[in-house]
Coordinates of C-alpha atoms in Angstrom, one line a residue:
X1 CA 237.9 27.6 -34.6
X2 CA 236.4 24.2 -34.7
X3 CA 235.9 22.3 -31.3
X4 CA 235.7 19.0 -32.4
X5 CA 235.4 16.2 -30.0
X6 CA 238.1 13.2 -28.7
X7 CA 237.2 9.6 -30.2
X8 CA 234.9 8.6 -27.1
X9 CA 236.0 6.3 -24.7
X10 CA 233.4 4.4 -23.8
X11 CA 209.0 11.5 -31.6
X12 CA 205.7 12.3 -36.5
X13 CA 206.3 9.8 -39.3
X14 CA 210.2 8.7 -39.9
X15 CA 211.4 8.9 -43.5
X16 CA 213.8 7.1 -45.1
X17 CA 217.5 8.2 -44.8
X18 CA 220.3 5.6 -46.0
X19 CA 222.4 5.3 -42.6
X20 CA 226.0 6.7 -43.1
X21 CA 229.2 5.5 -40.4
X22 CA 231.7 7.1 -41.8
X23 CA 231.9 10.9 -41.5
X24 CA 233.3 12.6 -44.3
X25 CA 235.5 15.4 -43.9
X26 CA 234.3 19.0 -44.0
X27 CA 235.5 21.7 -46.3
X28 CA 236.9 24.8 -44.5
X29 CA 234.2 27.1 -44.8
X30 CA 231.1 24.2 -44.1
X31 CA 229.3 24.3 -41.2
X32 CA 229.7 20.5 -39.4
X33 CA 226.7 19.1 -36.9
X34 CA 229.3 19.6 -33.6
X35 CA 229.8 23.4 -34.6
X36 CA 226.0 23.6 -35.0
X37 CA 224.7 22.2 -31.9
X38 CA 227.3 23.2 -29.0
X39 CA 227.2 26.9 -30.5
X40 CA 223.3 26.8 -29.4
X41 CA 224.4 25.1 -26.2
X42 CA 226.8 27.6 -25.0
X43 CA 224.1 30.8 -26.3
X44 CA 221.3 28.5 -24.2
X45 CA 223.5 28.4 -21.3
X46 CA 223.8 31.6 -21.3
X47 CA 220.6 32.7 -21.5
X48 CA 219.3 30.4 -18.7
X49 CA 222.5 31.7 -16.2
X50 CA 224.9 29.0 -16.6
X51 CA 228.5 29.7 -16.1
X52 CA 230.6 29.1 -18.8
X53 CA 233.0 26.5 -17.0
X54 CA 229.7 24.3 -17.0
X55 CA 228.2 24.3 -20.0
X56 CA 231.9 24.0 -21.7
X57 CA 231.5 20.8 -19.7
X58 CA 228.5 19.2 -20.4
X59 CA 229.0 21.0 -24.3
X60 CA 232.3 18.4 -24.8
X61 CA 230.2 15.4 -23.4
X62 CA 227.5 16.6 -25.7
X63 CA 230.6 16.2 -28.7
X64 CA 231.7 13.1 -27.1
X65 CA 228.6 11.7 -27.7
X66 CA 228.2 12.6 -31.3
X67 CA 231.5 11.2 -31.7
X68 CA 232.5 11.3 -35.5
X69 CA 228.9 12.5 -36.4
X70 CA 229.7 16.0 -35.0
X71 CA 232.1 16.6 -37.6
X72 CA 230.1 15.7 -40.9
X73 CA 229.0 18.6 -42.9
X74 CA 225.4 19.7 -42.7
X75 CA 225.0 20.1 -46.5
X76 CA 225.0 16.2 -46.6
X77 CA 221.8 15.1 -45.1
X78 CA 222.0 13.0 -41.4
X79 CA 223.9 10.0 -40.9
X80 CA 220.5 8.4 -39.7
X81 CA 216.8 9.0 -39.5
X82 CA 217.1 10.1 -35.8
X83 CA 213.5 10.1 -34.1
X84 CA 214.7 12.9 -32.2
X85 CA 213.5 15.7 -34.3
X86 CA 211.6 15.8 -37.3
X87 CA 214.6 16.8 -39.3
X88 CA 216.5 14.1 -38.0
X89 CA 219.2 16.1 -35.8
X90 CA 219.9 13.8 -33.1
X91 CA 219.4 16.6 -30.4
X92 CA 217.1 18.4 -28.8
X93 CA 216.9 21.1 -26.0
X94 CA 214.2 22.0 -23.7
X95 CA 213.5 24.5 -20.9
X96 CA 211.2 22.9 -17.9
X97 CA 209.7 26.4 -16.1
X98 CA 209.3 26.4 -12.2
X99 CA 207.0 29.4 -10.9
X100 CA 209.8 31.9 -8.7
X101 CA 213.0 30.1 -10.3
X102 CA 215.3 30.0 -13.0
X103 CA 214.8 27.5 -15.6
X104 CA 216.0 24.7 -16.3
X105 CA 218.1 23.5 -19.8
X106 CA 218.1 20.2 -20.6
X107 CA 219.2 18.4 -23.6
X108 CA 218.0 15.4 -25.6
X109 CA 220.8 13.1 -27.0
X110 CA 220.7 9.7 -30.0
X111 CA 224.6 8.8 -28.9
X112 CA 223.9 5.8 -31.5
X113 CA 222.8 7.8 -34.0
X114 CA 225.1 7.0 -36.7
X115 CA 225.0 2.9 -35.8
X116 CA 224.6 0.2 -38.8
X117 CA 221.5 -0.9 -36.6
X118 CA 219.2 -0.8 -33.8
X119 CA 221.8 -3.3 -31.7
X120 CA 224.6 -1.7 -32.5
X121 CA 223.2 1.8 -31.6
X122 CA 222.4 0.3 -28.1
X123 CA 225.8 -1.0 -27.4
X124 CA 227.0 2.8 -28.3
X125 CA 224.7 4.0 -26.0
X126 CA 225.2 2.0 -23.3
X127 CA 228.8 2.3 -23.7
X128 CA 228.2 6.1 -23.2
X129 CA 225.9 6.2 -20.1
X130 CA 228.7 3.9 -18.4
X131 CA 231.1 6.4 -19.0
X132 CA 229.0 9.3 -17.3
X133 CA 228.3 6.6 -14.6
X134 CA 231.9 6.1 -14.1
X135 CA 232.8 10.2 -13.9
X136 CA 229.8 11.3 -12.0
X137 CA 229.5 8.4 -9.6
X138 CA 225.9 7.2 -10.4
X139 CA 224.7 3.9 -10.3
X140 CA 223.4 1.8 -13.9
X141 CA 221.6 -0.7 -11.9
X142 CA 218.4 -0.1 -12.7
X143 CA 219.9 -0.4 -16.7
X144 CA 221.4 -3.7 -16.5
X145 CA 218.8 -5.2 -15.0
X146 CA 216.5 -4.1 -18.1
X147 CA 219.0 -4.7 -20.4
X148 CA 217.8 -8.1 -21.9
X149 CA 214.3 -6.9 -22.3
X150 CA 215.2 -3.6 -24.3
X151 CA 218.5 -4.3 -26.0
X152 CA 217.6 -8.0 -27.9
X153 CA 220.5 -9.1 -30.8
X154 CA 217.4 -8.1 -33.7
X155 CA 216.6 -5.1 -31.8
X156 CA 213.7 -3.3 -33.9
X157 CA 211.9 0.2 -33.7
X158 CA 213.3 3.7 -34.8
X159 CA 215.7 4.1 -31.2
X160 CA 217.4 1.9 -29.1
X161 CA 218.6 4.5 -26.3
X162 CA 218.8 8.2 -25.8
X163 CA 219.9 9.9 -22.8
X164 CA 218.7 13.1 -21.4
X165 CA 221.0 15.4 -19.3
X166 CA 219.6 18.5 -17.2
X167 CA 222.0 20.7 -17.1
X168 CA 222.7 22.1 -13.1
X169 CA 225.0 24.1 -11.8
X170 CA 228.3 22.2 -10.4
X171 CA 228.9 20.0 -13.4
X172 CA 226.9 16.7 -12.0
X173 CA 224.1 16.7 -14.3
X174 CA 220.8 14.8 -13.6
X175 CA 221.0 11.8 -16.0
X176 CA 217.9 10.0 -17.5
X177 CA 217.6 7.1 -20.3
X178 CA 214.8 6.4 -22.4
X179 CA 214.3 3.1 -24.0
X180 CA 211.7 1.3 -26.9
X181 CA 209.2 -1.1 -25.2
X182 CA 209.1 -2.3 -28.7
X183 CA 212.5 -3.3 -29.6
X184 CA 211.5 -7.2 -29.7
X185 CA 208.8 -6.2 -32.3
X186 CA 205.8 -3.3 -31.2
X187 CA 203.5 -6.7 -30.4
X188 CA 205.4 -7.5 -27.5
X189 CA 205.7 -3.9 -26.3
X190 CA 202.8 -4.0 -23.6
X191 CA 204.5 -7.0 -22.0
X192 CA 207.7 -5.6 -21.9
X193 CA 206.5 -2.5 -20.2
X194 CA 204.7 -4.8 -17.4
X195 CA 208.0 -7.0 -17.4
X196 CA 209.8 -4.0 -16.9
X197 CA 208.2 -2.5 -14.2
X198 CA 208.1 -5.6 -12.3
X199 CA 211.5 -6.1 -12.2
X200 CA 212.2 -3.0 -10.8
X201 CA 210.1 -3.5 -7.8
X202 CA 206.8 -1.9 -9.2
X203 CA 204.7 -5.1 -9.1
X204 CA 201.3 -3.0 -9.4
X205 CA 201.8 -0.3 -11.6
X206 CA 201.1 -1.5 -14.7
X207 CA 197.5 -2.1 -13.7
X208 CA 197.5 1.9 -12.6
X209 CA 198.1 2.8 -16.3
X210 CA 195.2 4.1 -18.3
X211 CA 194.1 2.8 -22.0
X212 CA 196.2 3.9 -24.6
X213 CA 197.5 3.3 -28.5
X214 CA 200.9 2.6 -27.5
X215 CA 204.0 2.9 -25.3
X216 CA 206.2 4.7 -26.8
X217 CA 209.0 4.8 -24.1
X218 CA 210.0 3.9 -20.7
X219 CA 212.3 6.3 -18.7
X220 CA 214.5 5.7 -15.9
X221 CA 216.6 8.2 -13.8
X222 CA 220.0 7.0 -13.3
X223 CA 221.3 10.3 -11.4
X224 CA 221.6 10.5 -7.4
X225 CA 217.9 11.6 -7.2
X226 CA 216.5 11.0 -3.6
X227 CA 213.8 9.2 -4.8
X228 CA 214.4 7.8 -8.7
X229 CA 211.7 7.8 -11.0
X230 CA 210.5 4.8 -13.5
X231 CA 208.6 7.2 -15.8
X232 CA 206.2 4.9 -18.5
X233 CA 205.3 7.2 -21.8
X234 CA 201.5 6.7 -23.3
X235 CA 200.3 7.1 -27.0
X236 CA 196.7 8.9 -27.0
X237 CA 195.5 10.3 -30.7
X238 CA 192.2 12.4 -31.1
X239 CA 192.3 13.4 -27.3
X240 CA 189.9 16.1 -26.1
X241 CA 190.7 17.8 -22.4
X242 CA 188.2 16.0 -20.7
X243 CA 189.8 13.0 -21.8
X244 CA 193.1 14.3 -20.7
X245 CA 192.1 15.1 -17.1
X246 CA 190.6 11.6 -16.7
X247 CA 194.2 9.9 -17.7
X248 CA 196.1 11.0 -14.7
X249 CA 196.2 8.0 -12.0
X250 CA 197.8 10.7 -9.6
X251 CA 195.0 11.5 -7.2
X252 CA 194.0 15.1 -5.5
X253 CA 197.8 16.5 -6.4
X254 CA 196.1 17.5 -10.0
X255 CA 194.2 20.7 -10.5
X256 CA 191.0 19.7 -13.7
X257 CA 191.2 23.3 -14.5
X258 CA 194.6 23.7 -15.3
X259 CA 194.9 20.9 -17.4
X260 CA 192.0 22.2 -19.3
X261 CA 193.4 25.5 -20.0
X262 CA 197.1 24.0 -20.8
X263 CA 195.4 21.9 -23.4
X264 CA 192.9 23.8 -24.9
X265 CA 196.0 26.9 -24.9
X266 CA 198.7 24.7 -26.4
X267 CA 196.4 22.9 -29.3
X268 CA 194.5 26.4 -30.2
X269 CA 191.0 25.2 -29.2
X270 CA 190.3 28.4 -27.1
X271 CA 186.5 28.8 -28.8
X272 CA 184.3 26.5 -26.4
X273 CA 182.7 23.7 -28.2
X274 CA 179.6 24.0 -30.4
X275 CA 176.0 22.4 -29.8
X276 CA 176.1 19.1 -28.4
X277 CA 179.9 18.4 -28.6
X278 CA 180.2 17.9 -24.7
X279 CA 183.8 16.3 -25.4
X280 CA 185.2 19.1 -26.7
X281 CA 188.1 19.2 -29.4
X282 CA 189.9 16.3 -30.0
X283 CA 193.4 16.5 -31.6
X284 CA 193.8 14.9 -35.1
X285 CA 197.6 15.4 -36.0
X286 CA 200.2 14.3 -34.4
X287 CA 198.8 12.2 -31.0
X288 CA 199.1 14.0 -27.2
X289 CA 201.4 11.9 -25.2
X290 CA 201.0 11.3 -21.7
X291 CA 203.9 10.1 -19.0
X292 CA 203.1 8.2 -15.3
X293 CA 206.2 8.6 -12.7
X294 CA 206.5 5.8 -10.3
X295 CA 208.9 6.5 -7.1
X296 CA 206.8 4.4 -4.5
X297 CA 207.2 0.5 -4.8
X298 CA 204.3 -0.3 -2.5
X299 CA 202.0 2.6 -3.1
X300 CA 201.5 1.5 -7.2
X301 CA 200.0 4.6 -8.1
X302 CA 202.1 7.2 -10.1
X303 CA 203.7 10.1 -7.9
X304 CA 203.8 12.5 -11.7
X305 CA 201.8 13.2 -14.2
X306 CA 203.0 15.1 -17.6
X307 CA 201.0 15.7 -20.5
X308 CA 202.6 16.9 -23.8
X309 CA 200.5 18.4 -26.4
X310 CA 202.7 18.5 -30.0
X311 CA 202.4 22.2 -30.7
X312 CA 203.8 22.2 -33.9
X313 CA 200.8 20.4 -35.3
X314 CA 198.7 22.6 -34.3
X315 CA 200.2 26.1 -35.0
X316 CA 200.3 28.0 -38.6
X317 CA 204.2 28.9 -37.7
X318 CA 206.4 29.5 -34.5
X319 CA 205.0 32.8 -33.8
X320 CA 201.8 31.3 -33.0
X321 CA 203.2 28.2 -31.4
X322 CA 205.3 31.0 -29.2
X323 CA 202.3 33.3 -28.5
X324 CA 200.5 30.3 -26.7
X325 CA 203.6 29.0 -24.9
X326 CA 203.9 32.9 -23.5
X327 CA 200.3 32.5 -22.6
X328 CA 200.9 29.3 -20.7
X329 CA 203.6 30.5 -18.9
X330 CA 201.8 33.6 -17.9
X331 CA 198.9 31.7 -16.7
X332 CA 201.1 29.7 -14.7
X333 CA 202.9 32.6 -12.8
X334 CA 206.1 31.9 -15.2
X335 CA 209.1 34.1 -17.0
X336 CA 207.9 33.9 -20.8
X337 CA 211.0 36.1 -21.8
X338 CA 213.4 33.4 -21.4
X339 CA 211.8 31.4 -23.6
X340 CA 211.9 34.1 -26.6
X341 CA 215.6 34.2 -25.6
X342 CA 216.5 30.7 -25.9
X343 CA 214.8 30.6 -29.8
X344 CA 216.7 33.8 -30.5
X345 CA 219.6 31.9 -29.3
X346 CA 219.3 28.9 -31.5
X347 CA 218.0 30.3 -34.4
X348 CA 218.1 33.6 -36.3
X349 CA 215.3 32.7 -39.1
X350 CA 212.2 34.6 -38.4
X351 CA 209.5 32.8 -36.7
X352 CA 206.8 32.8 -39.5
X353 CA 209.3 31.0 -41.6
X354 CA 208.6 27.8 -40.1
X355 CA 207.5 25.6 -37.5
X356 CA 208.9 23.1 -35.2
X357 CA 211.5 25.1 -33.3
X358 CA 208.9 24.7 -30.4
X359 CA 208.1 20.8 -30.9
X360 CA 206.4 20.0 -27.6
X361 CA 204.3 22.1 -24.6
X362 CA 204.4 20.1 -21.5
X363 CA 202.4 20.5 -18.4
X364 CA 204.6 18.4 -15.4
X365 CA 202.6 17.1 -12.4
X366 CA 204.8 15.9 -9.2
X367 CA 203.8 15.3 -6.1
X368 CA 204.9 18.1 -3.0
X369 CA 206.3 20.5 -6.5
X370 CA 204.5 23.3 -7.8
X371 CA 203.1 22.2 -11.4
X372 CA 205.9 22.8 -14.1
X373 CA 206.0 24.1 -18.1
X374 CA 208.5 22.4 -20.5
X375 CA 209.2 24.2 -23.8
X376 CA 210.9 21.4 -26.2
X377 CA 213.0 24.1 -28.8
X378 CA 214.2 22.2 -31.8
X379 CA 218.1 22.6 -33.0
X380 CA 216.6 22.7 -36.6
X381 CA 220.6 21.5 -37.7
X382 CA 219.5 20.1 -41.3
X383 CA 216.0 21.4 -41.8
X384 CA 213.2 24.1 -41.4
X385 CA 209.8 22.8 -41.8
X386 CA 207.4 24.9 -43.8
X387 CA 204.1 27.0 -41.9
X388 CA 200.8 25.2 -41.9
X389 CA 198.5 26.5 -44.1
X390 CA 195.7 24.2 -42.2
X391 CA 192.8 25.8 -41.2
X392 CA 191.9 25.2 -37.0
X393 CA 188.9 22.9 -38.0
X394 CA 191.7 20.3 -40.2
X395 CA 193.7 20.4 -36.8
X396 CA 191.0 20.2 -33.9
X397 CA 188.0 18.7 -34.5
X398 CA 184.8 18.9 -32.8
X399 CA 183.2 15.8 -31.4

C-alpha cells in the first residue's frame, strides 16, 4: 500500500541535475521517494524504541514536506541537486549517542527541494516551519527576524532552508532550521553571519569565532528549549587534531584528549606521526567542519562545541567507516549495536559495497552534558557510492 502524503498546507561537490516541479506519476510496481524514506523511518524508529503512534506522526510530516516529490519514481533521477546527501536525496537521518541512554533519531529535511530556485525553495520552507510552529506551539521569532538577511529575492547558494526534527517521545519534536550565510553571494557571507548574530542579541560572538574557510550554515532552534541555541557552522580543510583542539572557544568544559582520539579514530590516522611531523595528519578530502553554540547573550563565548569529521572520505567502504564509529562509541562508554541496527534498517546492500551510508562522525560538546556521538546514516534513495580504492597516505597526510 502506498502512503502518500496530503498537498501541504502551508554537505562534497554538487553536480548538475536539471530541476524537475512536476512529479510524474509512478508505475505500479516502482518504488517512489515517499515509500523509500518513511519505510526507513518507521524500521529507525523502531530500532531506537519509538512507538509506532509517533513516528507515524512525525513519518506523515516527513511526506508533508516532500510534498509531490515523495511520489516521483526513483528510476528517474532527483527533482533537484539536494546538498543533503551526495546522491541528492533530500533526507538524512542521524543517531546523536548519550553515555547510559537511548539514542536519539533525528532527521534532516530540503522541504524546497523540488523549487524553480533558491527563493522559491525558501518561501516553501518557510511556509513549512510555520505550519509545525502553528501545531506544536513554538515560536518563529528568532526566523523572521533573519529573514531579510538569508531569504534575498536572487537568493544564491546550493540551499535556502532545511529543517531538522529530533524525534522524542510525545509527538513534540525539537525543531531546528539551518540557513546559507551565503545566499546574497558567498562574499557577503562573513557579514551576514556577524549581522546575524547581532540581531539576535549576541553582539560579541562573532569575535569568539576561530579562523576558518567558510561558513557554511547558521542554525537556530526554534523548539521550547529552555535555553535556545544560535549554532554558527565553520569550514576547516587539511585540519590535523591539534588543530582541532585549539578551535574550540568553549573553555575547561573540553577534554584535549578526547578530541584527539575522536579525530584521529574517525579519519583513520591511528599510526602516530612520523619524524618531525609534530602536527600530525591533516585531512585532505572532504574539509572537517566545526559548529559554536551560543545560548548566553552577555557571556559571548560559545556554551557547545561539535566537531564533525566526513568519514566517508576517509574509509575504503562502510565496514570500515562502521568499525571506527563502534570504536568511538566504545571509547565513549556508548551502545555500538544500535548503530549496526539502524544501517541494517535502512539498507540491505552489504557494507563493502559502498560508502556513504555513514556520512559524518560527530563529537558534541555542551556545557553541564556528558560529551555526545552523532552517527549521520545516509538514506542512499537514488544512489550507492562506490568503495575507495585510495590508499591512507592519498586521504591523510602527514605534515
Amino acid at each position: 500500500m502506498r502512503l502518500l502524503p496530503a498537498p501541504s498546507a502551508a554537505g562534497g561537490a554538487v553536480s548538475v541535475i536539471p530541476v524537475v516541479s512536476d512529479a510524474p506519476a509512478a508505475g505500479p510496481s516502482e518504488v517512489i521517494l515517499g515509500d523509500h524514506v518513511l519505510g526507513q523511518l518507521l524500521r529507525l524508529g523502531a530500532v531506537v524504541g519509538l512507538n509506532d503512534a509517533d513516528t507515524s506522526l512525525y513519518g506523515q510530516v516527513l511526506l508533508n514536506s516532500l510534498a509531490d516529490t515523495a511520489r516521483r519514481p526513483l528510476s528517474l533521477p532527483p527533482a533537484s541537486p539536494s546538498f543533503i546527501s551526495d546522491d541528492h536525496t533530500p533526507v538524512e537521518f542521524s543517531l546523536a549517542f548519550t553515555p547510559g541512554t537511548a539514542p536519539v533519531l533525528r532527521m534532516l529535511v530540503e522541504p524546497g527541494c523540488a523549487s524553480g530556485d533558491m527563493a522559491d525553495s525558501a518561501r516553501v520552507g518557510l511556509a513549512d516551519i510555520r505550519e509545525m510552529a502553528s501545531r506544536w506551539a513554538f515560536s518563529t521569532a528568532q526566523l523572521d527576524a533573519l529573514e531579510d538577511l538569508f531569504f534575498p529575492t536572487a537568493a544564491e547558494g546550493p540551499m535556502a532552508l532545511w529543517y531538522a526534527l529530533e524525534l522524542r517521545p510525545g509527538g513534540v519534536p525539537g525543531v531546528k532550521v539551518y540557513l546559507n550565510p551565503s545566499a546574497n553571494g558567498p562574499e557577503y557571507a562573513t557579514r551576514t553571519v556577524q549581522e546575524a548574530l547581532r540581531r539576535l542579541g549576541h553582539r560579541n560572538a562573532f569575535t569568539a569565532l576561530p579562523d576558518a574557510a567558510g561558513y557554511p550554515f547558521v542554525a537556530l532552534d526554534l523548539s521550547t528549549r529552555t535555553t535556545p541555541r544560535v549554532k554558527v557552522y565553520l569550514r576547516h580543510p587539511r585540519l590535523s587534531a591539534g588543530d582541532a583542539c585549539a578551535l574550540s572557544r568553549t573553555g575547561s568544559i573540553l577534554a584535549e584528549e578526547q578530541i584527539k582520539t575522536f579525530f584521529h579514530t574517525a579519519a583513520g590516522s591511528l599510526l602516530p606521526p612520523g619524524p618531525g611531523a609534530e602536527e600530525g595528519p591533516r585531512l585532505l578530502r572532504r574539509p572537517a567542519l566545526t559548529c559554536h553554540a551560543f545560548t548566553d547573550r552577555e557571556a559571548g563565548a560559545p556554551s557547545g562545541f561539535t566537531l564533525h569529521i566526513p568519514v566517508r572520505d576517509y574509509v575504503r567502504d562502510d565496514e570500515e567507516a562502521l568499525t571506527r564509529a563502534t570504536a568511538l562509541l566504545n571509547q565513549f562508554g556508548m551502545d555500538a549495536s544500535v548503530l549496526s541496527r539502524a544501517l541494517a534498517a535502512l539498507t540491505s546492500r552489504e557494507l563493502t559495497s559502498g560508502v556513504g551510508l555513514i556520512a559524518y562522525l560527530a563529537l558534541v560538546y555542551e556545557q553541564n552534558r556528558q560529551p555526545r556521538v552523532t552517527a549521520y546514516i545516509s538514506s542512499e534513495a537514488y544512489a550507492v557510492r562506490p568503495p575507495l580504492s585510495l590508499p591512507l597516505q592519498d586521504r591523510v597526510s602527514v605534515s
